[in-house]
mmCIF file with all atom_site columns, C-alpha atoms in Angstrom:
data_model
loop_
_atom_site.group_PDB
_atom_site.id
_atom_site.type_symbol
_atom_site.label_atom_id
_atom_site.label_alt_id
_atom_site.label_comp_id
_atom_site.label_asym_id
_atom_site.label_entity_id
_atom_site.label_seq_id
_atom_site.pdbx_PDB_ins_code
_atom_site.Cartn_x
_atom_site.Cartn_y
_atom_site.Cartn_z
_atom_site.occupancy
_atom_site.B_iso_or_equiv
_atom_site.pdbx_formal_charge
_atom_site.auth_seq_id
_atom_site.auth_comp_id
_atom_site.auth_asym_id
_atom_site.auth_atom_id
_atom_site.pdbx_PDB_model_num
ATOM 1   C CA . MET A 1 1   ? -15.047 9.280   14.664  1.00 74.00 ? 6   MET A CA 1
ATOM 2   C CA . ARG A 1 2   ? -15.509 8.621   10.948  1.00 86.00 ? 7   ARG A CA 1
ATOM 3   C CA . ARG A 1 3   ? -13.829 10.749  8.292   1.00 89.00 ? 8   ARG A CA 1
ATOM 4   C CA . PHE A 1 4   ? -13.916 10.505  4.522   1.00 87.00 ? 9   PHE A CA 1
ATOM 5   C CA . ILE A 1 5   ? -11.189 11.124  1.956   1.00 88.00 ? 10  ILE A CA 1
ATOM 6   C CA . THR A 1 6   ? -12.692 12.011  -1.396  1.00 82.00 ? 11  THR A CA 1
ATOM 7   C CA . THR A 1 7   ? -11.305 13.018  -4.753  1.00 73.00 ? 12  THR A CA 1
ATOM 8   C CA . THR A 1 8   ? -12.861 14.127  -7.987  1.00 65.00 ? 13  THR A CA 1
ATOM 9   C CA . GLN A 1 9   ? -10.235 12.214  -9.980  1.00 62.00 ? 14  GLN A CA 1
ATOM 10  C CA . SER A 1 10  ? -11.240 8.653   -9.231  1.00 61.00 ? 15  SER A CA 1
ATOM 11  C CA . PRO A 1 11  ? -13.806 6.171   -10.520 1.00 62.00 ? 16  PRO A CA 1
ATOM 12  C CA . GLU A 1 12  ? -15.505 5.860   -7.129  1.00 63.00 ? 17  GLU A CA 1
ATOM 13  C CA . ALA A 1 13  ? -16.247 9.605   -7.062  1.00 64.00 ? 18  ALA A CA 1
ATOM 14  C CA . GLU A 1 14  ? -18.555 9.132   -10.046 1.00 70.00 ? 19  GLU A CA 1
ATOM 15  C CA . PHE A 1 15  ? -20.717 6.718   -8.074  1.00 77.00 ? 20  PHE A CA 1
ATOM 16  C CA . GLY A 1 16  ? -20.938 8.192   -4.584  1.00 79.00 ? 21  GLY A CA 1
ATOM 17  C CA . PHE A 1 17  ? -18.129 6.368   -2.790  1.00 86.00 ? 22  PHE A CA 1
ATOM 18  C CA . ALA A 1 18  ? -15.193 7.754   -0.833  1.00 88.00 ? 23  ALA A CA 1
ATOM 19  C CA . ARG A 1 19  ? -11.596 7.043   -1.854  1.00 90.00 ? 24  ARG A CA 1
ATOM 20  C CA . ALA A 1 20  ? -10.964 6.175   1.798   1.00 93.00 ? 25  ALA A CA 1
ATOM 21  C CA . VAL A 1 21  ? -12.772 6.025   5.124   1.00 94.00 ? 26  VAL A CA 1
ATOM 22  C CA . ILE A 1 22  ? -10.989 6.639   8.396   1.00 93.00 ? 27  ILE A CA 1
ATOM 23  C CA . GLN A 1 23  ? -12.647 4.722   11.201  1.00 93.00 ? 28  GLN A CA 1
ATOM 24  C CA . ASP A 1 24  ? -10.364 4.751   14.226  1.00 88.00 ? 29  ASP A CA 1
ATOM 25  C CA . PRO A 1 25  ? -8.005  2.884   14.346  1.00 92.00 ? 30  PRO A CA 1
ATOM 26  C CA . PHE A 1 26  ? -8.065  2.023   10.606  1.00 95.00 ? 31  PHE A CA 1
ATOM 27  C CA . VAL A 1 27  ? -8.012  3.609   7.165   1.00 96.00 ? 32  VAL A CA 1
ATOM 28  C CA . PHE A 1 28  ? -9.985  1.625   4.582   1.00 97.00 ? 33  PHE A CA 1
ATOM 29  C CA . LEU A 1 29  ? -9.128  2.408   0.945   1.00 96.00 ? 34  LEU A CA 1
ATOM 30  C CA . SER A 1 30  ? -11.454 1.699   -1.935  1.00 94.00 ? 35  SER A CA 1
ATOM 31  C CA . CYS A 1 31  ? -9.961  -0.324  -4.758  1.00 94.00 ? 36  CYS A CA 1
ATOM 32  C CA . VAL A 1 32  ? -7.401  1.802   -6.598  1.00 94.00 ? 37  VAL A CA 1
ATOM 33  C CA . TYR A 1 33  ? -6.757  1.279   -10.311 1.00 95.00 ? 38  TYR A CA 1
ATOM 34  C CA . GLY A 1 34  ? -3.662  1.943   -12.395 1.00 96.00 ? 39  GLY A CA 1
ATOM 35  C CA . TYR A 1 35  ? -4.431  5.386   -13.788 1.00 94.00 ? 40  TYR A CA 1
ATOM 36  C CA . ASP A 1 36  ? -1.502  7.765   -13.942 1.00 91.00 ? 41  ASP A CA 1
ATOM 37  C CA . PRO A 1 37  ? -2.219  10.079  -10.983 1.00 83.00 ? 42  PRO A CA 1
ATOM 38  C CA . GLU A 1 38  ? -1.161  13.188  -12.953 1.00 85.00 ? 43  GLU A CA 1
ATOM 39  C CA . SER A 1 39  ? -2.741  12.652  -16.367 1.00 89.00 ? 44  SER A CA 1
ATOM 40  C CA . MET A 1 40  ? -5.508  10.197  -15.359 1.00 87.00 ? 45  MET A CA 1
ATOM 41  C CA . THR A 1 41  ? -4.606  8.052   -18.375 1.00 94.00 ? 46  THR A CA 1
ATOM 42  C CA . MET A 1 42  ? -4.307  4.289   -18.155 1.00 97.00 ? 47  MET A CA 1
ATOM 43  C CA . PRO A 1 43  ? -1.009  2.774   -19.316 1.00 98.00 ? 48  PRO A CA 1
ATOM 44  C CA . GLU A 1 44  ? -1.155  -0.497  -21.222 1.00 98.00 ? 49  GLU A CA 1
ATOM 45  C CA . ASP A 1 45  ? 1.601   -2.135  -19.141 1.00 98.00 ? 50  ASP A CA 1
ATOM 46  C CA . VAL A 1 46  ? 0.337   -4.020  -16.066 1.00 98.00 ? 51  VAL A CA 1
ATOM 47  C CA . THR A 1 47  ? 3.545   -3.313  -14.115 1.00 98.00 ? 52  THR A CA 1
ATOM 48  C CA . GLN A 1 48  ? 3.127   0.431   -14.674 1.00 98.00 ? 53  GLN A CA 1
ATOM 49  C CA . GLN A 1 49  ? -0.535  0.170   -13.696 1.00 98.00 ? 54  GLN A CA 1
ATOM 50  C CA . THR A 1 50  ? 0.562   -1.508  -10.453 1.00 98.00 ? 55  THR A CA 1
ATOM 51  C CA . CYS A 1 51  ? 3.148   1.194   -9.721  1.00 97.00 ? 56  CYS A CA 1
ATOM 52  C CA . ASN A 1 52  ? 0.491   3.843   -10.358 1.00 97.00 ? 57  ASN A CA 1
ATOM 53  C CA . CYS A 1 53  ? -1.826  2.062   -7.924  1.00 97.00 ? 58  CYS A CA 1
ATOM 54  C CA . TRP A 1 54  ? 0.829   2.245   -5.197  1.00 97.00 ? 59  TRP A CA 1
ATOM 55  C CA . ASP A 1 55  ? 1.531   5.924   -5.940  1.00 95.00 ? 60  ASP A CA 1
ATOM 56  C CA . SER A 1 56  ? -2.182  6.720   -5.582  1.00 93.00 ? 61  SER A CA 1
ATOM 57  C CA . ILE A 1 57  ? -2.454  4.602   -2.430  1.00 96.00 ? 62  ILE A CA 1
ATOM 58  C CA . ALA A 1 58  ? 0.559   6.381   -0.893  1.00 96.00 ? 63  ALA A CA 1
ATOM 59  C CA . ALA A 1 59  ? -0.926  9.802   -1.676  1.00 93.00 ? 64  ALA A CA 1
ATOM 60  C CA . THR A 1 60  ? -4.325  8.841   -0.272  1.00 93.00 ? 65  THR A CA 1
ATOM 61  C CA . LEU A 1 61  ? -2.800  7.438   2.915   1.00 95.00 ? 66  LEU A CA 1
ATOM 62  C CA . GLN A 1 62  ? -0.754  10.596  3.371   1.00 94.00 ? 67  GLN A CA 1
ATOM 63  C CA . GLY A 1 63  ? -3.951  12.635  3.063   1.00 91.00 ? 68  GLY A CA 1
ATOM 64  C CA . ALA A 1 64  ? -5.495  10.371  5.683   1.00 91.00 ? 69  ALA A CA 1
ATOM 65  C CA . GLU A 1 65  ? -2.595  10.919  8.103   1.00 90.00 ? 70  GLU A CA 1
ATOM 66  C CA . SER A 1 66  ? -1.261  7.424   7.513   1.00 93.00 ? 71  SER A CA 1
ATOM 67  C CA . ALA A 1 67  ? 1.416   5.884   5.267   1.00 95.00 ? 72  ALA A CA 1
ATOM 68  C CA . LEU A 1 68  ? 2.354   2.796   3.272   1.00 96.00 ? 73  LEU A CA 1
ATOM 69  C CA . GLU A 1 69  ? 4.194   1.557   6.378   1.00 95.00 ? 74  GLU A CA 1
ATOM 70  C CA . GLU A 1 70  ? 0.842   1.409   8.187   1.00 96.00 ? 75  GLU A CA 1
ATOM 71  C CA . ILE A 1 71  ? -0.739  -1.064  5.727   1.00 97.00 ? 76  ILE A CA 1
ATOM 72  C CA . VAL A 1 72  ? -1.857  -4.270  7.416   1.00 97.00 ? 77  VAL A CA 1
ATOM 73  C CA . LYS A 1 73  ? -3.822  -5.914  4.569   1.00 98.00 ? 78  LYS A CA 1
ATOM 74  C CA . ALA A 1 74  ? -3.750  -5.664  0.778   1.00 98.00 ? 79  ALA A CA 1
ATOM 75  C CA . ARG A 1 75  ? -6.244  -7.199  -1.624  1.00 98.00 ? 80  ARG A CA 1
ATOM 76  C CA . ILE A 1 76  ? -5.011  -7.356  -5.206  1.00 98.00 ? 81  ILE A CA 1
ATOM 77  C CA . TYR A 1 77  ? -7.245  -8.093  -8.186  1.00 98.00 ? 82  TYR A CA 1
ATOM 78  C CA . VAL A 1 78  ? -5.881  -9.016  -11.630 1.00 98.00 ? 83  VAL A CA 1
ATOM 79  C CA . THR A 1 79  ? -7.855  -9.801  -14.769 1.00 98.00 ? 84  THR A CA 1
ATOM 80  C CA . ASP A 1 80  ? -5.514  -12.467 -16.145 1.00 98.00 ? 85  ASP A CA 1
ATOM 81  C CA . PRO A 1 81  ? -3.469  -15.116 -14.287 1.00 98.00 ? 86  PRO A CA 1
ATOM 82  C CA . ALA A 1 82  ? -0.470  -14.090 -16.420 1.00 98.00 ? 87  ALA A CA 1
ATOM 83  C CA . TYR A 1 83  ? -0.483  -10.704 -14.644 1.00 98.00 ? 88  TYR A CA 1
ATOM 84  C CA . GLY A 1 84  ? 0.025   -12.331 -11.236 1.00 98.00 ? 89  GLY A CA 1
ATOM 85  C CA . GLU A 1 85  ? 3.815   -12.481 -11.182 1.00 98.00 ? 90  GLU A CA 1
ATOM 86  C CA . PRO A 1 86  ? 4.525   -9.050  -12.724 1.00 98.00 ? 91  PRO A CA 1
ATOM 87  C CA . VAL A 1 87  ? 2.013   -7.458  -10.342 1.00 98.00 ? 92  VAL A CA 1
ATOM 88  C CA . LEU A 1 88  ? 3.436   -9.266  -7.312  1.00 98.00 ? 93  LEU A CA 1
ATOM 89  C CA . ASP A 1 89  ? 6.970   -8.293  -8.341  1.00 97.00 ? 94  ASP A CA 1
ATOM 90  C CA . ALA A 1 90  ? 5.925   -4.632  -8.471  1.00 98.00 ? 95  ALA A CA 1
ATOM 91  C CA . CYS A 1 91  ? 4.131   -5.002  -5.126  1.00 97.00 ? 96  CYS A CA 1
ATOM 92  C CA . ALA A 1 92  ? 7.215   -6.579  -3.569  1.00 97.00 ? 97  ALA A CA 1
ATOM 93  C CA . ARG A 1 93  ? 9.289   -3.526  -4.477  1.00 96.00 ? 98  ARG A CA 1
ATOM 94  C CA . ARG A 1 94  ? 6.884   -1.345  -2.435  1.00 94.00 ? 99  ARG A CA 1
ATOM 95  C CA . MET A 1 95  ? 5.922   -3.772  0.348   1.00 95.00 ? 100 MET A CA 1
ATOM 96  C CA . ALA A 1 96  ? 9.071   -5.853  1.017   1.00 92.00 ? 101 ALA A CA 1
ATOM 97  C CA . GLU A 1 97  ? 9.896   -4.046  4.266   1.00 94.00 ? 102 GLU A CA 1
ATOM 98  C CA . ILE A 1 98  ? 6.259   -3.615  5.347   1.00 95.00 ? 103 ILE A CA 1
ATOM 99  C CA . LEU A 1 99  ? 5.039   -7.213  4.915   1.00 96.00 ? 104 LEU A CA 1
ATOM 100 C CA . PRO A 1 100 ? 1.265   -6.767  5.129   1.00 96.00 ? 105 PRO A CA 1
ATOM 101 C CA . ALA A 1 101 ? -1.065  -9.729  4.835   1.00 97.00 ? 106 ALA A CA 1
ATOM 102 C CA . SER A 1 102 ? -2.291  -9.998  1.252   1.00 96.00 ? 107 SER A CA 1
ATOM 103 C CA . THR A 1 103 ? -4.585  -11.801 -1.124  1.00 97.00 ? 108 THR A CA 1
ATOM 104 C CA . LEU A 1 104 ? -4.250  -11.975 -4.914  1.00 98.00 ? 109 LEU A CA 1
ATOM 105 C CA . MET A 1 105 ? -7.416  -12.794 -6.826  1.00 98.00 ? 110 MET A CA 1
ATOM 106 C CA . VAL A 1 106 ? -7.921  -13.389 -10.517 1.00 98.00 ? 111 VAL A CA 1
ATOM 107 C CA . VAL A 1 107 ? -11.235 -11.884 -11.566 1.00 98.00 ? 112 VAL A CA 1
ATOM 108 C CA . SER A 1 108 ? -13.049 -12.040 -14.886 1.00 97.00 ? 113 SER A CA 1
ATOM 109 C CA . GLY A 1 109 ? -12.901 -8.287  -15.281 1.00 96.00 ? 114 GLY A CA 1
ATOM 110 C CA . LEU A 1 110 ? -12.825 -4.929  -13.561 1.00 96.00 ? 115 LEU A CA 1
ATOM 111 C CA . MET A 1 111 ? -15.112 -1.974  -14.196 1.00 89.00 ? 116 MET A CA 1
ATOM 112 C CA . ARG A 1 112 ? -13.422 -0.824  -17.408 1.00 92.00 ? 117 ARG A CA 1
ATOM 113 C CA . PRO A 1 113 ? -11.651 -3.032  -19.955 1.00 95.00 ? 118 PRO A CA 1
ATOM 114 C CA . GLU A 1 114 ? -8.351  -1.133  -19.700 1.00 96.00 ? 119 GLU A CA 1
ATOM 115 C CA . MET A 1 115 ? -8.106  -1.937  -15.984 1.00 97.00 ? 120 MET A CA 1
ATOM 116 C CA . LYS A 1 116 ? -5.798  -4.911  -15.488 1.00 98.00 ? 121 LYS A CA 1
ATOM 117 C CA . VAL A 1 117 ? -5.088  -4.549  -11.769 1.00 98.00 ? 122 VAL A CA 1
ATOM 118 C CA . GLY A 1 118 ? -6.838  -3.084  -8.752  1.00 98.00 ? 123 GLY A CA 1
ATOM 119 C CA . ILE A 1 119 ? -5.512  -2.855  -5.205  1.00 98.00 ? 124 ILE A CA 1
ATOM 120 C CA . GLU A 1 120 ? -7.417  -2.104  -2.018  1.00 97.00 ? 125 GLU A CA 1
ATOM 121 C CA . VAL A 1 121 ? -5.763  -1.796  1.374   1.00 98.00 ? 126 VAL A CA 1
ATOM 122 C CA . THR A 1 122 ? -6.487  -1.457  5.040   1.00 97.00 ? 127 THR A CA 1
ATOM 123 C CA . ALA A 1 123 ? -3.990  0.558   7.067   1.00 97.00 ? 128 ALA A CA 1
ATOM 124 C CA . MET A 1 124 ? -3.617  1.712   10.625  1.00 94.00 ? 129 MET A CA 1
ATOM 125 C CA . TRP A 1 125 ? -4.528  5.326   11.199  1.00 88.00 ? 130 TRP A CA 1
ATOM 126 C CA . SER A 1 126 ? -1.376  7.036   12.462  1.00 71.00 ? 131 SER A CA 1
ATOM 127 C CA . LEU A 1 127 ? -3.261  9.263   14.893  1.00 61.00 ? 132 LEU A CA 1
ATOM 128 C CA . ALA A 1 128 ? -4.675  6.185   16.621  1.00 56.00 ? 133 ALA A CA 1
ATOM 129 C CA . ARG A 1 129 ? -1.178  5.590   17.989  1.00 56.00 ? 134 ARG A CA 1
ATOM 130 C CA . GLU A 1 130 ? -1.399  8.777   20.042  1.00 53.00 ? 135 GLU A CA 1
ATOM 131 C CA . TRP A 1 131 ? -3.585  7.241   22.766  1.00 42.00 ? 136 TRP A CA 1
#
């Protein structure tokens, strides 16, 4: 069974991608950027962008019948090596008890210049545990 989580308030929606795909037993999230989930504005601060990413990821996983605690892999993209530590510190506050595998990559840029961090995750689908 394959299910899609879509939203009209995300960059991927503009280009025909889902925010997340549920393919039993996983939930695959597209890369999430640091827009404020309420106002859809991008803060300047990379730490706030990272916190916004995690808020959006948590909301998407909840909509997919999963949760942050189900994350098994995180891929984190930053546009400047100097962002690495502040981003990882913010990630640690959300992931310290969960301990997913992760990768941090420094990339030359993301889709829009205001984007300093992007996070994509793979999580277990909670309903897969009901077998």
